[in-house]
Amino acid sequence: MTYHPHIPDGSNATIHSAVSATGTPVYGETYRIPARCGVAVIAKDGDLLNINNPSGYQVCDFWAFRLNNLNEYLSMSHSRTHLGKLIPELGDTLVSNLRSNMVTLESSDTPISHDTLIAACDHHRYQQLGVHAYHDNCTDNLRMATQAIGQKIPLVPDPFNLWMNVPISPSNTVSFEPPVSSENSRVLLRIHGDCLLVMSACPQDITPVNGEGKNPSHLEFSISN
Ligand SMILES: [Zn+2]
């Protein structure tokens, strides 16, 4: 079977959740990312992306692509190399696969809980977790959110997993734990260069990454300059 990175394995309301036909936002307007869905938005150089986590326990998978060249994208492995650390801290700038600046973590009230190691959930992950029917997933949310604004991504990069709590043990194992953030926790990201940004309110309800209740919830965001 031929693999096409931009074609979803299934569908949900993400395909109808675009901020506009082109993904251009109204500055200062608060947009909702419905639970289990994703949204794509275009940001300009120097813009500030403000993501709000109303429940405090909802993971946000985050991607950034260079708008004029989608083959350049925010890269977790290049960012870990650049920073010399596994989890970015306040003031740190994450970079692209071409090692140029993409986003700076300007503010976060839970700086220790973000994750750069874990792949986005996808159809195959849920099948392996024992789900038989189609399950909403972050990979498809990325595909549908970009499709909804007329963009075609050339690959599915590893996401920057905001609020995702995956501690690393002294023996180098990882575990999937509930978020440690509180209600209305915010993350502010400064955008470098014109970018296509995608956020997915992770629909994971098999492991407790979205809280002990395994009940995915919505997120909100706004763009300002
Ligand atoms: Zn997910």
mmCIF file of C-alpha atoms and ligand atoms in Angstrom:
data_model
loop_
_atom_site.group_PDB
_atom_site.id
_atom_site.type_symbol
_atom_site.label_atom_id
_atom_site.label_comp_id
_atom_site.label_asym_id
_atom_site.label_seq_id
_atom_site.Cartn_x
_atom_site.Cartn_y
_atom_site.Cartn_z
ATOM 1 C CA MET A 1 0.000 0.000 0.000
ATOM 2 C CA THR A 2 1.386 3.424 -0.914
ATOM 3 C CA TYR A 3 1.865 5.782 2.018
ATOM 4 C CA HIS A 4 0.821 9.404 1.525
ATOM 5 C CA PRO A 5 1.807 11.492 4.582
ATOM 6 C CA HIS A 6 -0.910 14.106 4.037
ATOM 7 C CA ILE A 7 -3.876 11.726 3.647
ATOM 8 C CA PRO A 8 -5.847 10.935 6.847
ATOM 9 C CA ASP A 9 -6.707 7.367 7.854
ATOM 10 C CA GLY A 10 -10.144 8.544 9.048
ATOM 11 C CA SER A 11 -12.059 11.747 9.717
ATOM 12 C CA ASN A 12 -13.493 13.983 12.440
ATOM 13 C CA ALA A 13 -14.681 17.592 12.914
ATOM 14 C CA THR A 14 -11.122 18.906 12.365
ATOM 15 C CA ILE A 15 -11.862 19.122 8.654
ATOM 16 C CA HIS A 16 -14.571 21.745 9.494
ATOM 17 C CA SER A 17 -12.679 23.578 12.272
ATOM 18 C CA ALA A 18 -10.471 25.969 10.230
ATOM 19 C CA VAL A 19 -10.015 29.545 11.524
ATOM 20 C CA SER A 20 -10.526 30.739 7.918
ATOM 21 C CA ALA A 21 -10.278 29.308 4.403
ATOM 22 C CA THR A 22 -6.560 30.145 4.237
ATOM 23 C CA GLY A 23 -5.747 29.704 7.927
ATOM 24 C CA THR A 24 -5.138 33.434 8.398
ATOM 25 C CA PRO A 25 -6.346 34.380 11.892
ATOM 26 C CA VAL A 26 -7.944 37.525 13.271
ATOM 27 C CA TYR A 27 -5.338 38.926 15.643
ATOM 28 C CA GLY A 28 -6.421 38.895 19.264
ATOM 29 C CA GLU A 29 -9.405 36.626 18.644
ATOM 30 C CA THR A 30 -9.671 33.513 20.831
ATOM 31 C CA TYR A 31 -10.149 30.300 18.830
ATOM 32 C CA ARG A 32 -11.308 26.988 20.218
ATOM 33 C CA ILE A 33 -9.654 23.656 19.424
ATOM 34 C CA PRO A 34 -12.492 21.192 20.030
ATOM 35 C CA ALA A 35 -11.687 18.155 22.176
ATOM 36 C CA ARG A 36 -10.066 15.391 20.076
ATOM 37 C CA CYS A 37 -9.576 17.796 17.108
ATOM 38 C CA GLY A 38 -6.881 19.978 15.551
ATOM 39 C CA VAL A 39 -6.583 23.466 14.061
ATOM 40 C CA ALA A 40 -4.024 24.982 11.662
ATOM 41 C CA VAL A 41 -3.185 28.677 11.589
ATOM 42 C CA ILE A 42 -0.775 30.932 9.696
ATOM 43 C CA ALA A 43 1.521 33.099 11.833
ATOM 44 C CA LYS A 44 3.907 35.840 10.752
ATOM 45 C CA ASP A 45 7.483 36.462 11.870
ATOM 46 C CA GLY A 46 7.472 37.849 15.421
ATOM 47 C CA ASP A 47 3.891 36.849 16.228
ATOM 48 C CA LEU A 48 3.041 35.496 19.655
ATOM 49 C CA LEU A 49 0.973 32.312 19.948
ATOM 50 C CA ASN A 50 -0.921 32.041 23.233
ATOM 51 C CA ILE A 51 -2.295 28.556 23.976
ATOM 52 C CA ASN A 52 -4.668 28.138 26.918
ATOM 53 C CA ASN A 53 -5.389 24.821 28.621
ATOM 54 C CA PRO A 54 -8.795 25.350 30.345
ATOM 55 C CA SER A 55 -8.849 21.953 32.070
ATOM 56 C CA GLY A 56 -5.119 21.961 32.807
ATOM 57 C CA TYR A 57 -4.798 18.279 31.943
ATOM 58 C CA GLN A 58 -5.083 18.381 28.152
ATOM 59 C CA VAL A 59 -2.007 17.667 26.025
ATOM 60 C CA CYS A 60 -1.454 19.795 22.913
ATOM 61 C CA ASP A 61 0.567 18.265 20.081
ATOM 62 C CA PHE A 62 2.246 21.198 18.317
ATOM 63 C CA TRP A 63 3.883 21.444 14.879
ATOM 64 C CA ALA A 64 5.394 24.313 12.892
ATOM 65 C CA PHE A 65 6.329 24.332 9.200
ATOM 66 C CA ARG A 66 8.062 27.096 7.247
ATOM 67 C CA LEU A 67 5.259 28.641 5.210
ATOM 68 C CA ASN A 68 7.230 29.062 1.988
ATOM 69 C CA ASN A 69 8.860 25.612 2.253
ATOM 70 C CA LEU A 70 6.916 22.948 4.121
ATOM 71 C CA ASN A 71 9.977 20.663 3.895
ATOM 72 C CA GLU A 72 11.460 22.819 6.649
ATOM 73 C CA TYR A 73 9.738 22.096 9.955
ATOM 74 C CA LEU A 74 10.173 22.319 13.712
ATOM 75 C CA SER A 75 12.366 19.337 14.603
ATOM 76 C CA MET A 76 12.547 17.798 18.068
ATOM 77 C CA SER A 77 15.847 15.983 17.450
ATOM 78 C CA HIS A 78 17.511 19.116 16.068
ATOM 79 C CA SER A 79 16.091 21.149 18.971
ATOM 80 C CA ARG A 80 17.446 18.699 21.557
ATOM 81 C CA THR A 81 20.857 18.927 19.869
ATOM 82 C CA HIS A 82 20.669 22.727 19.729
ATOM 83 C CA LEU A 83 19.609 23.082 23.365
ATOM 84 C CA GLY A 84 21.626 20.246 24.858
ATOM 85 C CA LYS A 85 18.567 19.197 26.840
ATOM 86 C CA LEU A 86 15.532 16.951 26.501
ATOM 87 C CA ILE A 87 12.923 19.442 27.709
ATOM 88 C CA PRO A 88 13.021 23.126 26.701
ATOM 89 C CA GLU A 89 12.943 25.746 29.438
ATOM 90 C CA LEU A 90 11.734 29.341 29.491
ATOM 91 C CA GLY A 91 13.588 31.457 26.950
ATOM 92 C CA ASP A 92 14.771 28.465 24.934
ATOM 93 C CA THR A 93 14.416 28.576 21.150
ATOM 94 C CA LEU A 94 13.522 25.414 19.257
ATOM 95 C CA VAL A 95 14.867 24.998 15.744
ATOM 96 C CA SER A 96 14.020 23.449 12.396
ATOM 97 C CA ASN A 97 15.524 20.493 10.563
ATOM 98 C CA LEU A 98 17.662 23.159 8.820
ATOM 99 C CA ARG A 99 18.719 24.412 12.293
ATOM 100 C CA SER A 100 17.112 27.827 12.007
ATOM 101 C CA ASN A 101 15.003 29.386 14.772
ATOM 102 C CA MET A 102 11.313 28.402 14.741
ATOM 103 C CA VAL A 103 9.724 29.135 18.138
ATOM 104 C CA THR A 104 10.839 30.534 21.492
ATOM 105 C CA LEU A 105 9.198 29.356 24.704
ATOM 106 C CA GLU A 106 8.447 32.797 26.149
ATOM 107 C CA SER A 107 6.216 31.784 29.004
ATOM 108 C CA SER A 108 4.933 28.589 30.528
ATOM 109 C CA ASP A 109 3.676 28.019 34.037
ATOM 110 C CA THR A 110 4.544 24.323 33.842
ATOM 111 C CA PRO A 111 7.995 24.341 32.221
ATOM 112 C CA ILE A 112 8.940 20.871 33.391
ATOM 113 C CA SER A 113 6.073 18.952 31.865
ATOM 114 C CA HIS A 114 6.484 19.385 28.120
ATOM 115 C CA ASP A 115 7.735 16.484 26.021
ATOM 116 C CA THR A 116 9.974 16.243 22.950
ATOM 117 C CA LEU A 117 10.430 12.449 22.818
ATOM 118 C CA ILE A 118 7.081 10.880 21.990
ATOM 119 C CA ALA A 119 5.628 10.504 18.484
ATOM 120 C CA ALA A 120 2.152 11.801 17.705
ATOM 121 C CA CYS A 121 -0.596 9.255 18.272
ATOM 122 C CA ASP A 122 -1.962 7.718 15.097
ATOM 123 C CA HIS A 123 -4.292 5.017 13.795
ATOM 124 C CA HIS A 124 -1.659 2.312 14.264
ATOM 125 C CA ARG A 125 -0.935 3.331 17.871
ATOM 126 C CA TYR A 126 -4.595 2.872 18.853
ATOM 127 C CA GLN A 127 -4.822 -0.449 17.043
ATOM 128 C CA GLN A 128 -1.824 -1.613 19.081
ATOM 129 C CA LEU A 129 -3.541 -0.356 22.247
ATOM 130 C CA GLY A 130 -6.471 -2.645 21.481
ATOM 131 C CA VAL A 131 -8.884 -0.270 19.760
ATOM 132 C CA HIS A 132 -10.650 -1.976 16.848
ATOM 133 C CA ALA A 133 -12.729 0.848 15.359
ATOM 134 C CA TYR A 134 -11.312 4.133 14.034
ATOM 135 C CA HIS A 135 -10.008 6.334 16.857
ATOM 136 C CA ASP A 136 -9.393 10.087 16.552
ATOM 137 C CA ASN A 137 -5.655 10.740 16.544
ATOM 138 C CA CYS A 138 -3.196 13.638 16.437
ATOM 139 C CA THR A 139 -1.587 12.539 13.172
ATOM 140 C CA ASP A 140 -4.922 12.653 11.357
ATOM 141 C CA ASN A 141 -5.738 15.951 13.093
ATOM 142 C CA LEU A 142 -2.536 17.397 11.619
ATOM 143 C CA ARG A 143 -3.455 16.074 8.180
ATOM 144 C CA MET A 144 -7.055 17.300 8.298
ATOM 145 C CA ALA A 145 -6.243 20.684 9.839
ATOM 146 C CA THR A 146 -3.739 21.448 7.079
ATOM 147 C CA GLN A 147 -6.060 20.066 4.404
ATOM 148 C CA ALA A 148 -8.836 22.346 5.764
ATOM 149 C CA ILE A 149 -6.774 25.444 4.878
ATOM 150 C CA GLY A 150 -5.536 24.141 1.525
ATOM 151 C CA GLN A 151 -2.047 23.010 2.622
ATOM 152 C CA LYS A 152 -0.431 19.665 1.845
ATOM 153 C CA ILE A 153 2.211 18.536 4.342
ATOM 154 C CA PRO A 154 5.087 16.441 2.952
ATOM 155 C CA LEU A 155 5.622 14.472 6.197
ATOM 156 C CA VAL A 156 4.458 14.066 9.794
ATOM 157 C CA PRO A 157 7.265 15.384 12.027
ATOM 158 C CA ASP A 158 7.549 14.468 15.702
ATOM 159 C CA PRO A 159 5.477 17.038 17.600
ATOM 160 C CA PHE A 160 6.387 19.308 20.510
ATOM 161 C CA ASN A 161 4.009 17.850 23.106
ATOM 162 C CA LEU A 162 2.874 20.719 25.329
ATOM 163 C CA TRP A 163 1.778 19.748 28.862
ATOM 164 C CA MET A 164 2.661 16.108 28.167
ATOM 165 C CA ASN A 165 4.201 14.543 31.260
ATOM 166 C CA VAL A 166 6.571 11.738 30.261
ATOM 167 C CA PRO A 167 9.184 11.485 33.029
ATOM 168 C CA ILE A 168 12.490 9.768 32.310
ATOM 169 C CA SER A 169 13.632 7.351 35.030
ATOM 170 C CA PRO A 170 17.258 6.911 36.180
ATOM 171 C CA SER A 171 17.293 3.672 34.148
ATOM 172 C CA ASN A 172 16.211 5.635 31.034
ATOM 173 C CA THR A 173 12.698 4.231 30.791
ATOM 174 C CA VAL A 174 9.767 6.567 30.147
ATOM 175 C CA SER A 175 6.207 6.408 31.431
ATOM 176 C CA PHE A 176 3.003 8.126 30.383
ATOM 177 C CA GLU A 177 1.719 10.155 33.343
ATOM 178 C CA PRO A 178 -1.126 12.643 33.863
ATOM 179 C CA PRO A 179 -0.228 16.324 33.307
ATOM 180 C CA VAL A 180 0.941 18.265 36.346
ATOM 181 C CA SER A 181 -0.455 21.622 35.204
ATOM 182 C CA SER A 182 -3.437 23.480 36.645
ATOM 183 C CA GLU A 183 -6.605 24.997 35.142
ATOM 184 C CA ASN A 184 -6.061 27.723 32.536
ATOM 185 C CA SER A 185 -2.380 26.940 32.251
ATOM 186 C CA ARG A 186 -0.875 28.970 29.383
ATOM 187 C CA VAL A 187 2.032 28.567 26.997
ATOM 188 C CA LEU A 188 3.337 31.528 24.981
ATOM 189 C CA LEU A 189 5.426 30.807 21.889
ATOM 190 C CA ARG A 190 7.197 33.525 19.868
ATOM 191 C CA ILE A 191 7.207 32.596 16.167
ATOM 192 C CA HIS A 192 10.328 33.086 14.016
ATOM 193 C CA GLY A 193 9.693 33.487 10.295
ATOM 194 C CA ASP A 194 6.307 33.038 8.607
ATOM 195 C CA CYS A 195 5.001 29.647 9.697
ATOM 196 C CA LEU A 196 2.154 27.211 9.345
ATOM 197 C CA LEU A 197 1.284 26.155 12.892
ATOM 198 C CA VAL A 198 -0.843 23.173 13.862
ATOM 199 C CA MET A 199 -2.214 22.266 17.280
ATOM 200 C CA SER A 200 -4.033 19.061 18.179
ATOM 201 C CA ALA A 201 -6.022 18.520 21.388
ATOM 202 C CA CYS A 202 -4.749 14.958 21.786
ATOM 203 C CA PRO A 203 -7.606 12.406 21.820
ATOM 204 C CA GLN A 204 -5.616 9.845 23.812
ATOM 205 C CA ASP A 205 -8.086 8.168 26.211
ATOM 206 C CA ILE A 206 -6.363 4.801 26.699
ATOM 207 C CA THR A 207 -3.264 6.022 28.592
ATOM 208 C CA PRO A 208 -3.621 8.800 31.259
ATOM 209 C CA VAL A 209 -1.609 11.483 29.390
ATOM 210 C CA ASN A 210 -4.758 13.647 29.300
ATOM 211 C CA GLY A 211 -5.479 13.151 33.013
ATOM 212 C CA GLU A 212 -6.451 10.355 35.378
ATOM 213 C CA GLY A 213 -10.016 10.469 34.028
ATOM 214 C CA LYS A 214 -8.770 9.766 30.476
ATOM 215 C CA ASN A 215 -11.244 12.375 29.275
ATOM 216 C CA PRO A 216 -9.773 14.600 26.506
ATOM 217 C CA SER A 217 -10.909 18.223 26.607
ATOM 218 C CA HIS A 218 -10.690 21.344 24.447
ATOM 219 C CA LEU A 219 -7.942 23.962 24.152
ATOM 220 C CA GLU A 220 -7.991 27.640 23.145
ATOM 221 C CA PHE A 221 -5.472 29.857 21.384
ATOM 222 C CA SER A 222 -4.964 33.345 20.062
ATOM 223 C CA ILE A 223 -2.321 35.073 17.918
ATOM 224 C CA SER A 224 -1.030 38.556 18.591
ATOM 225 C CA ASN A 225 1.877 40.663 17.398
HETATM 226 ZN ZN ZN B 1 -2.363 12.413 20.384
#
